Amino acid sequence: MDQRTEFDFIVLGSGVAGLTFALKVAPHGRVAIITKKNRAESNTNYAQGGIAAVTSKEDSFELHVRDTLEAGAGLCKEDVVRTIVEEGPARVAELVDLGMRFSERESGQGQRELDLGREGGHSKRRILHAKDVTGREIERALLSAVAARPSITIFENHFAIDLITTEKLGFGGPNRCLGVYVLDKRTQRVKTFAARTILLATGGCGKVYLYTTNPDIATGDGVAMAYRAGAAVANMEFIQFHPTCLYHPKAKSFLISEAVRGEGGVLKSIDGAEFMEKHHPLKSLAPRDVVARAIDSEMKRSGAEHVLLDITHKPAPFLIERFPNIYNTCRQFGIDMTKEPIPVVPAAHYQCGGVLTTIDGETEIAGLHAVGEAACTGLHGANRLASNSLLEALVCAHRAATKITSEPLPEIPQGLPAWRSGHASNADELVVVSHNWDEIRRVMWDYVGIVRTNKRLQRARARIANLQAEIVEYYWDFIVTSDLLELRNIATVAEIIISSALERKESRGLHYNLDYPEPSAEWAQRDTILRRP
Ligand SMILES: Cc1cc2nc3c(=O)[nH]c(=O)nc-3n(C[C@H](O)[C@H](O)[C@H](O)COP(=O)(O)OP(=O)(O)OC[C@H]3O[C@@H](n4cnc5c(N)ncnc54)[C@H](O)[C@@H]3O)c2cc1C
């Protein structure tokens, strides 16, 4: 293991965004990938549906652009959408060159072609997938390519705490990122990393909510760190709730992919009646926000704790072949999707906003880039089109790496101050940490969820402010642990989501406020941008 902590490039996160960027800058210098658990653990690893990209003759860039703009409800940046859509196929081809295996099917006369999936909001079949474990296959391909690059060192179980900036160190001039403080979870020591440039690829923030499809790593650390460092954060009110997470007391955040509806799955209430035709002409394949709200209202109407997703009319061998992961996981919980409908509920899934960046990943702080779910480029607008996020991460990681390596970079900063740690460790305080974790997630679920009101948002703001005051009180005295660091981050991200939601006085895409149920012309094409006060 490389003990030095000075690198040309530091990458925070080992999902699709971080790994893609690391591979692209690797020929230009030494790269550190810092990741808080094991190297594959990321939202990427759990992606099921696939990557949206135009690869078939029946499809066109124009249609993909149109579908993305439509889902984004008037808030996408069209030039960003167009570039990402048009550069997608080349990036997907690079993944294939690295050894990524997408599912194929017979196209007749012994030929094979990509098995393109269909998902909600897409007017064509355009989702490249590896059965229903696309993300796992992406991580496998990228990590094996990274392993073959001696200039890349991966620091597993290393938790990025805070960015080191010129502003924080009291230097004059424009703010510049110089490095990052990182907790080595094994030794409990905080190391100081320095680099010419730093990439935030820390993913999303599903864990801010009580119910989520995201794994435990998704605590919005990158957004919280960038906000504390003074970067602008945009459109954080737009949290996508996936309509269909498996409902079972023992199933922790297991997603039932949209592709199940794409292949004919139908939503039904618990008494077996279809209800989506009341809400949208596309019925079960309506955009995610419409489906999530329809399920929410159906559950409120019936008092049931879930609805049903029925695909039993499809042949069992097809379902077992197409959805092996979903089939086997459901079986573990005693549900046979070939014979009975799957109980499902909505859950927090994707953060459409993030650190405000250009399409090349530049933030407002020099030397700090952000890519992937942690960033807000303007692709998703007010609602992400399914499977556009892996695409965005691939394209923007490539663009960021290309731009950074084509420009002269500053020297690696020297003599950055060491972290000053608190010393107290009081077992009584641990209960405060776990209690506050639960409280934040419940407040966000109950008051800042799929359907919002001003009153609930204000109530949430007051609660989160109290919790934050409590967290700050003991943060500086105690030895930092990853639980405490994540708690501080989810509290910050919760505050940002609530403030953004209160600022947007309309309903648009994923942000639905009963006090302003319609979109407003005044807010069209206007991002919600927050900076640290
Ligand atoms: C269940 C599920 C299914 C999905 N299906 C699809 C799909 O089919 N198609 C699609 O396009 N999108 C899908 N998504 C969304 C997509 O997977 C993510 O948006 C995308 O993978 C994000 O990639 P990323 O590299 O930005 O972040 P991630 O893959 O989440 O990686 C973040 C990395 O940062 C690390 N990290 C975070 N904080 C810190 C810290 N403080 N210090 C050090 N390391 C840190 C994490 O450990 C992780 O390695 C799905 C998401 C989920 C949860």
XYZ file of C-alpha atoms and ligand atoms in Angstrom:
586
model
C 0.000 0.000 0.000
C 1.253 3.438 -0.994
C 1.813 5.422 2.232
C 2.307 8.769 0.516
C -0.647 11.115 0.588
C 0.435 13.494 -2.170
C -1.015 12.737 -5.570
C -1.598 14.403 -8.914
C -5.273 13.465 -8.814
C -7.513 12.549 -5.901
C -10.794 10.825 -6.665
C -13.377 10.588 -3.880
C -15.577 7.564 -4.620
C -15.290 4.314 -6.534
C -18.595 4.155 -8.410
C -18.909 4.535 -12.178
C -18.005 8.250 -12.079
C -14.874 7.945 -9.933
C -13.507 4.822 -11.608
C -14.076 6.145 -15.139
C -12.325 9.405 -14.302
C -9.433 7.621 -12.558
C -8.816 5.401 -15.597
C -8.786 8.397 -17.932
C -6.341 10.506 -15.889
C -4.113 7.547 -14.939
C -1.713 8.027 -17.898
C -1.083 11.608 -16.725
C 0.031 11.100 -13.125
C -0.466 9.353 -9.808
C -4.061 8.837 -8.789
C -5.562 8.104 -5.356
C -9.066 6.683 -5.200
C -10.468 7.208 -1.708
C -13.534 5.164 -0.899
C -15.285 4.731 2.399
C -16.063 1.005 2.271
C -14.829 -1.739 -0.027
C -14.047 -0.738 -3.583
C -17.214 -2.059 -5.252
C -19.680 -0.703 -2.686
C -21.557 2.137 -4.369
C -24.947 2.976 -5.835
C -23.464 1.900 -9.154
C -23.071 -1.642 -7.893
C -26.835 -1.962 -7.390
C -27.994 -0.475 -10.707
C -30.317 -2.960 -12.347
C -32.045 -1.433 -15.370
C -29.056 -0.263 -17.397
C -27.597 2.582 -19.423
C -29.703 4.648 -21.810
C -27.895 5.202 -25.124
C -28.926 5.422 -28.752
C -27.634 2.283 -30.452
C -30.480 1.008 -32.621
C -31.559 2.021 -36.116
C -35.123 2.636 -34.924
C -33.888 5.161 -32.387
C -32.360 8.644 -32.782
C -30.523 11.257 -30.709
C -33.483 13.549 -31.307
C -35.883 11.102 -29.645
C -33.586 10.515 -26.679
C -33.172 14.292 -26.251
C -36.927 14.801 -26.475
C -37.694 12.084 -23.888
C -35.084 13.535 -21.500
C -36.453 17.074 -21.856
C -39.997 15.853 -21.338
C -39.121 13.978 -18.148
C -37.149 17.006 -16.900
C -40.340 19.120 -16.925
C -38.885 22.260 -18.475
C -35.794 22.527 -16.279
C -33.156 20.602 -18.271
C -30.359 22.494 -20.002
C -30.944 21.472 -23.603
C -27.326 21.905 -24.729
C -26.158 19.650 -21.873
C -28.811 17.048 -22.708
C -27.838 17.036 -26.374
C -24.110 16.666 -25.714
C -24.545 13.853 -23.185
C -26.980 11.969 -25.422
C -24.735 12.359 -28.490
C -21.514 11.347 -26.701
C -23.165 8.390 -24.949
C -22.654 5.672 -27.585
C -18.870 6.298 -27.754
C -18.550 6.005 -23.965
C -20.608 2.815 -23.932
C -18.355 1.379 -26.656
C -15.338 2.108 -24.428
C -16.967 0.167 -21.609
C -17.405 -2.787 -23.957
C -13.704 -2.492 -24.899
C -12.879 -2.724 -21.197
C -14.723 -6.034 -21.025
C -18.252 -4.985 -20.051
C -20.712 -7.622 -21.226
C -24.175 -6.363 -22.168
C -27.062 -8.804 -22.653
C -27.699 -9.796 -26.254
C -30.435 -11.640 -28.077
C -30.904 -13.515 -31.361
C -31.686 -11.156 -34.230
C -32.484 -13.951 -36.745
C -30.257 -15.952 -39.127
C -27.849 -16.832 -36.332
C -26.946 -13.167 -35.720
C -26.930 -11.534 -32.304
C -27.770 -7.980 -31.297
C -27.941 -5.943 -28.089
C -31.014 -6.780 -26.040
C -32.342 -3.249 -25.579
C -34.700 -2.749 -22.635
C -37.579 -0.300 -22.325
C -38.207 1.859 -19.285
C -40.739 4.513 -18.264
C -40.571 7.796 -20.193
C -38.512 6.295 -23.071
C -40.270 6.303 -26.430
C -37.953 3.553 -27.757
C -36.162 0.490 -26.480
C -32.727 1.947 -25.705
C -31.521 0.561 -22.370
C -28.335 -1.485 -22.568
C -28.251 -3.892 -19.660
C -26.465 -6.903 -18.267
C -29.542 -8.914 -17.271
C -30.708 -7.118 -14.090
C -27.220 -6.681 -12.602
C -25.878 -3.973 -14.922
C -24.163 -1.991 -12.165
C -22.331 -5.005 -10.785
C -20.997 -5.771 -14.259
C -19.884 -2.124 -14.721
C -18.009 -2.191 -11.403
C -16.400 -5.506 -12.330
C -15.200 -4.219 -15.692
C -13.945 -0.867 -14.377
C -12.278 -2.281 -11.270
C -10.387 -4.889 -13.268
C -9.146 -2.148 -15.623
C -8.105 -0.037 -12.607
C -6.213 -3.008 -11.147
C -4.091 -3.089 -14.302
C -3.012 0.550 -13.836
C -0.018 0.836 -11.485
C -0.423 4.619 -11.234
C -3.759 4.185 -9.399
C -3.863 3.410 -5.667
C -7.191 2.561 -4.046
C -7.628 3.504 -0.377
C -10.523 1.369 0.876
C -12.241 2.091 4.205
C -11.026 5.668 3.962
C -13.684 8.279 4.688
C -13.317 11.792 3.221
C -14.248 14.221 5.998
C -13.745 17.708 4.603
C -12.100 19.536 1.729
C -9.097 21.744 2.436
C -9.408 25.061 0.631
C -7.393 28.264 0.439
C -10.363 30.071 1.965
C -10.399 27.730 4.966
C -6.677 28.260 5.452
C -7.191 32.018 5.361
C -5.300 32.643 2.098
C -6.521 35.502 -0.066
C -7.624 35.295 -3.697
C -10.198 33.061 -5.324
C -11.064 29.913 -3.414
C -9.079 26.828 -4.474
C -9.262 23.221 -3.296
C -5.899 21.879 -2.138
C -6.656 18.575 -0.500
C -8.889 16.604 1.782
C -8.903 15.262 5.331
C -9.556 11.539 5.345
C -10.361 9.189 8.224
C -8.607 5.835 7.917
C -11.334 3.698 9.462
C -8.967 0.880 10.368
C -6.455 2.972 12.357
C -8.931 5.735 13.295
C -6.270 8.235 12.208
C -7.082 11.272 10.092
C -4.691 11.676 7.151
C -4.102 14.804 5.089
C -4.213 14.204 1.330
C -2.994 16.844 -1.135
C -3.404 16.947 -4.939
C -3.299 19.169 -7.978
C -6.987 18.494 -8.545
C -9.757 16.707 -6.679
C -12.839 14.961 -8.027
C -15.973 14.484 -5.967
C -17.649 11.300 -7.154
C -19.354 10.458 -3.894
C -22.818 9.676 -5.281
C -26.250 10.503 -3.895
C -28.094 10.892 -0.602
C -30.891 8.304 -0.411
C -30.044 7.574 3.234
C -31.404 10.993 4.198
C -34.817 9.290 3.907
C -36.212 6.488 6.023
C -37.030 4.339 3.010
C -34.548 4.216 0.178
C -33.293 1.940 -2.568
C -29.741 3.211 -1.932
C -27.061 1.297 -0.041
C -25.640 2.662 3.235
C -22.872 4.668 1.522
C -25.399 7.152 0.058
C -25.270 9.879 2.719
C -24.669 12.896 0.491
C -21.111 13.392 1.807
C -19.871 15.107 -1.368
C -22.709 17.624 -1.482
C -22.254 18.390 2.232
C -18.464 18.759 1.897
C -18.725 21.003 -1.172
C -21.394 23.154 0.499
C -19.255 23.581 3.621
C -16.316 24.499 1.367
C -18.373 27.268 -0.259
C -19.450 25.677 -3.585
C -22.926 26.261 -5.014
C -25.418 23.414 -4.729
C -28.378 23.267 -7.128
C -31.862 21.774 -7.426
C -31.706 19.577 -4.336
C -35.502 19.662 -3.911
C -35.735 17.205 -6.807
C -35.389 13.838 -5.100
C -36.624 10.977 -7.224
C -38.665 8.385 -5.410
C -38.557 5.051 -7.153
C -42.100 3.765 -7.296
C -41.258 0.133 -6.748
C -39.069 -0.998 -3.857
C -39.787 -4.492 -2.518
C -42.105 -4.305 0.498
C -41.098 -6.900 3.059
C -40.174 -6.384 6.725
C -36.824 -8.111 6.219
C -35.882 -6.719 2.790
C -33.567 -3.745 3.174
C -33.765 -1.386 0.226
C -34.244 -3.872 -2.618
C -35.319 -2.291 -5.873
C -37.755 -3.862 -8.301
C -36.426 -2.396 -11.535
C -38.557 -0.253 -13.807
C -37.681 -2.807 -16.479
C -40.244 -5.138 -14.867
C -42.928 -2.636 -15.878
C -41.100 -2.182 -19.181
C -41.604 -5.879 -19.857
C -45.334 -5.707 -19.065
C -45.611 -5.585 -15.247
C -48.849 -3.915 -14.121
C -49.468 -1.984 -10.897
C -52.505 -3.027 -8.896
C -54.022 -2.094 -5.555
C -54.039 -4.778 -2.866
C -57.531 -5.845 -3.936
C -56.159 -6.569 -7.419
C -57.636 -3.560 -9.279
C -55.492 -1.655 -11.783
C -55.319 2.047 -10.915
C -52.738 3.714 -13.162
C -55.177 4.533 -15.987
C -56.745 7.135 -13.642
C -53.393 8.936 -13.470
C -51.640 8.828 -16.867
C -52.225 7.561 -20.429
C -48.980 5.540 -20.234
C -50.435 3.727 -17.191
C -47.768 1.663 -15.383
C -45.093 3.074 -17.705
C -45.819 6.701 -16.865
C -42.829 8.795 -15.683
C -41.582 7.852 -12.233
C -42.861 10.927 -10.397
C -46.387 10.312 -11.690
C -46.231 6.630 -10.732
C -44.785 7.359 -7.256
C -47.491 9.940 -6.526
C -50.198 7.625 -7.842
C -48.988 4.821 -5.536
C -48.743 7.262 -2.614
C -52.328 8.382 -3.167
C -53.521 4.784 -3.691
C -51.903 3.735 -0.401
C -53.411 6.744 1.413
C -56.818 5.984 -0.111
C -56.832 2.292 0.812
C -54.814 2.552 4.040
C -52.634 -0.279 2.728
C -48.904 -0.338 3.390
C -48.042 -1.290 -0.182
C -49.426 -1.909 -3.669
C -48.777 -4.843 -6.033
C -46.727 -5.272 -9.195
C -48.079 -8.100 -11.302
C -46.116 -9.726 -14.131
C -47.458 -13.252 -13.682
C -48.962 -13.187 -17.215
C -45.428 -13.523 -18.688
C -43.905 -16.989 -19.111
C -41.911 -18.100 -16.054
C -38.737 -19.072 -18.042
C -38.625 -15.572 -19.580
C -38.910 -13.885 -16.157
C -36.249 -16.114 -14.580
C -33.841 -15.483 -17.470
C -34.505 -11.723 -17.764
C -34.652 -10.915 -14.023
C -32.499 -13.511 -12.242
C -31.520 -11.194 -9.392
C -35.053 -9.939 -8.745
C -36.507 -13.442 -9.080
C -34.008 -14.980 -6.643
C -34.212 -12.158 -4.116
C -38.014 -12.275 -4.095
C -37.844 -16.059 -3.651
C -35.653 -15.562 -0.579
C -38.526 -13.603 0.938
C -41.065 -16.255 -0.030
C -42.451 -14.439 -3.093
C -42.535 -16.210 -6.478
C -42.909 -13.405 -9.042
C -43.843 -15.907 -11.760
C -46.927 -16.952 -9.767
C -47.893 -14.005 -7.552
C -47.669 -10.204 -7.652
C -44.763 -8.501 -5.873
C -45.645 -6.172 -2.952
C -43.998 -2.775 -3.619
C -43.699 0.716 -2.065
C -42.005 3.921 -3.270
C -38.584 4.807 -1.773
C -36.013 7.602 -2.156
C -33.872 6.655 -5.124
C -31.974 9.395 -6.910
C -30.726 12.909 -6.236
C -31.326 14.995 -9.377
C -29.610 18.048 -7.913
C -26.112 18.258 -6.506
C -22.975 20.329 -6.610
C -23.478 22.864 -9.414
C -21.120 21.995 -12.279
C -20.519 22.588 -15.932
C -20.828 19.612 -18.259
C -17.055 19.171 -17.740
C -17.508 18.765 -13.993
C -16.150 22.178 -12.989
C -17.505 23.564 -9.713
C -17.281 27.143 -8.447
C -14.100 26.214 -6.531
C -10.914 25.965 -8.602
C -9.293 22.541 -8.369
C -12.573 20.881 -7.355
C -14.618 18.913 -9.867
C -17.763 16.873 -9.342
C -19.210 14.133 -11.535
C -22.031 11.582 -11.326
C -24.909 11.656 -8.879
C -23.066 14.146 -6.631
C -23.147 16.749 -9.418
C -25.894 18.840 -11.026
C -25.059 19.446 -14.689
C -28.566 20.320 -15.900
C -29.167 16.950 -17.628
C -31.993 15.795 -15.383
C -33.828 19.064 -14.744
C -36.774 18.463 -12.438
C -36.871 14.701 -12.991
C -34.359 12.137 -14.212
C -35.285 9.949 -17.147
C -34.629 6.324 -16.161
C -31.103 5.047 -16.907
C -29.758 8.484 -17.826
C -27.600 8.654 -14.685
C -25.037 5.994 -15.565
C -24.858 7.641 -18.989
C -24.232 11.079 -17.455
C -21.514 9.717 -15.155
C -19.681 8.061 -18.065
C -19.843 11.075 -20.377
C -19.042 13.736 -17.780
C -16.186 11.742 -16.192
C -14.631 11.490 -19.653
C -15.135 15.189 -20.348
C -13.771 16.262 -16.953
C -10.660 14.095 -17.383
C -10.091 15.348 -20.937
C -10.385 18.992 -19.922
C -8.270 18.708 -16.776
C -5.434 16.891 -18.515
C -5.391 19.328 -21.423
C -4.638 22.313 -19.194
C -1.579 23.145 -17.067
C -2.144 22.049 -13.479
C -0.786 23.737 -10.346
C 1.948 22.106 -8.242
C 0.890 19.658 -5.555
C 0.284 21.807 -2.441
C 2.869 21.289 0.276
C 2.690 21.618 4.061
C -1.080 21.433 4.497
C -1.980 21.579 8.203
C -2.754 18.309 9.958
C -6.264 17.588 11.246
C -6.918 18.645 14.834
C -8.919 15.932 16.469
C -11.204 16.047 19.511
C -10.311 13.542 22.217
C -13.499 12.732 24.043
C -15.171 9.406 23.507
C -18.252 8.950 25.592
C -20.408 5.873 25.169
C -23.475 7.884 26.195
C -23.068 10.033 23.118
C -23.275 7.056 20.767
C -26.956 6.737 21.485
C -27.376 10.389 20.510
C -25.792 9.630 17.153
C -28.070 6.701 16.378
C -31.165 8.506 17.675
C -30.451 11.578 15.563
C -29.816 9.422 12.484
C -33.280 7.858 12.861
C -34.977 11.151 13.636
C -33.606 12.962 10.582
C -34.593 10.133 8.261
C -38.136 9.952 9.666
C -38.638 13.738 9.577
C -37.532 13.766 5.928
C -39.804 10.852 5.028
C -42.869 12.242 6.797
C -42.511 15.946 5.939
C -40.274 16.265 2.863
C -41.410 13.226 0.845
C -43.363 12.635 -2.355
C -46.139 15.145 -1.562
C -45.118 18.310 0.318
C -46.808 21.325 1.921
C -45.330 24.580 3.222
C -46.384 23.745 6.761
C -44.702 20.331 6.718
C -41.552 21.803 5.173
C -41.369 24.513 7.830
C -41.917 21.949 10.558
C -39.102 19.851 9.088
C -36.826 22.885 8.906
C -37.318 23.618 12.624
C -36.655 20.000 13.615
C -33.528 19.698 11.491
C -32.185 23.021 12.816
C -32.487 21.704 16.400
C -30.756 18.472 15.490
C -27.987 20.336 13.710
C -27.337 22.515 16.722
C -27.007 19.364 18.831
C -24.682 17.711 16.321
C -22.397 20.744 16.073
C -22.222 20.907 19.860
C -20.523 17.544 20.194
C -18.901 17.268 16.729
C -15.770 19.229 17.588
C -15.165 17.592 20.966
C -15.417 13.978 20.024
C -13.163 11.604 18.205
C -14.667 11.434 14.711
C -16.280 8.187 13.623
C -17.861 7.459 10.268
C -21.322 7.351 11.928
C -20.848 10.813 13.370
C -19.451 12.167 10.093
C -22.353 10.734 8.115
C -24.835 12.104 10.642
C -23.384 15.578 10.199
C -23.628 15.161 6.422
C -27.213 13.867 6.296
C -28.248 16.764 8.564
C -26.588 19.248 6.193
C -28.137 17.641 3.116
C -31.562 17.510 4.804
C -31.294 21.240 5.505
C -30.329 21.907 1.882
C -33.240 19.820 0.514
C -35.751 21.572 2.785
C -34.437 25.067 2.011
C -34.489 24.337 -1.721
C -38.039 22.944 -1.490
C -39.225 26.023 0.418
C -37.614 28.311 -2.112
C -39.372 26.783 -5.136
C -42.917 28.128 -4.955
C -44.473 25.844 -7.566
C -44.865 22.161 -8.389
C -42.596 20.832 -11.106
C -41.324 17.346 -11.877
C -40.390 15.628 -8.638
C -41.165 18.607 -6.422
C -44.872 18.509 -5.626
C -46.223 21.044 -3.135
C -49.969 21.051 -2.406
C -49.781 24.783 -1.626
C -48.649 25.484 -5.204
C -49.969 22.498 -7.188
C -49.125 23.928 -10.640
C -45.878 24.853 -12.386
C -45.226 28.583 -12.509
C -43.867 30.439 -15.545
C -41.685 32.461 -13.187
C -39.808 29.320 -12.107
C -39.457 27.728 -15.537
C -35.768 27.360 -16.453
C -34.780 28.673 -13.005
C -32.463 26.541 -10.874
C -32.610 26.636 -7.088
C -29.078 27.549 -6.125
C -27.877 27.586 -2.523
C -24.550 28.664 -1.073
C -23.320 28.419 2.487
C -24.464 31.573 4.310
C -30.852 0.192 -6.627
C -30.436 1.190 -7.668
C -30.683 0.943 -9.011
C -30.286 1.870 -9.990
N -30.491 1.574 -11.305
C -30.018 2.429 -12.242
C -30.094 2.112 -13.625
O -30.563 1.055 -14.008
N -29.615 3.020 -14.525
C -29.068 4.207 -14.152
O -28.640 4.990 -15.020
N -28.976 4.519 -12.853
C -29.418 3.664 -11.900
N -29.296 3.991 -10.591
C -28.616 5.230 -10.229
C -27.125 5.026 -10.480
O -26.753 3.750 -10.035
C -26.314 6.058 -9.748
O -26.809 7.338 -9.974
C -24.869 6.028 -10.223
O -24.380 4.719 -10.109
C -24.046 6.975 -9.389
O -22.702 6.759 -9.672
P -21.617 7.607 -8.920
O -20.310 7.097 -9.366
O -21.926 9.039 -9.061
O -21.856 7.271 -7.357
P -21.826 5.870 -6.603
O -21.862 4.742 -7.532
O -22.867 5.923 -5.549
O -20.400 5.888 -5.918
C -20.133 6.740 -4.838
C -18.821 6.328 -4.231
O -18.382 7.312 -3.310
C -17.977 6.692 -2.102
N -18.128 7.693 -1.038
C -19.231 8.386 -0.685
N -18.952 9.233 0.320
C -17.638 9.081 0.600
C -16.759 9.659 1.534
N -17.159 10.582 2.430
N -15.460 9.264 1.551
C -15.017 8.324 0.682
N -15.817 7.721 -0.221
C -17.106 8.105 -0.256
C -18.883 5.498 -1.989
O -18.378 4.570 -1.072
C -18.875 5.029 -3.445
O -17.715 4.311 -3.712
C -29.678 3.079 -9.600
C -29.439 3.320 -8.244
C -29.806 2.397 -7.288
C -29.514 2.680 -5.844
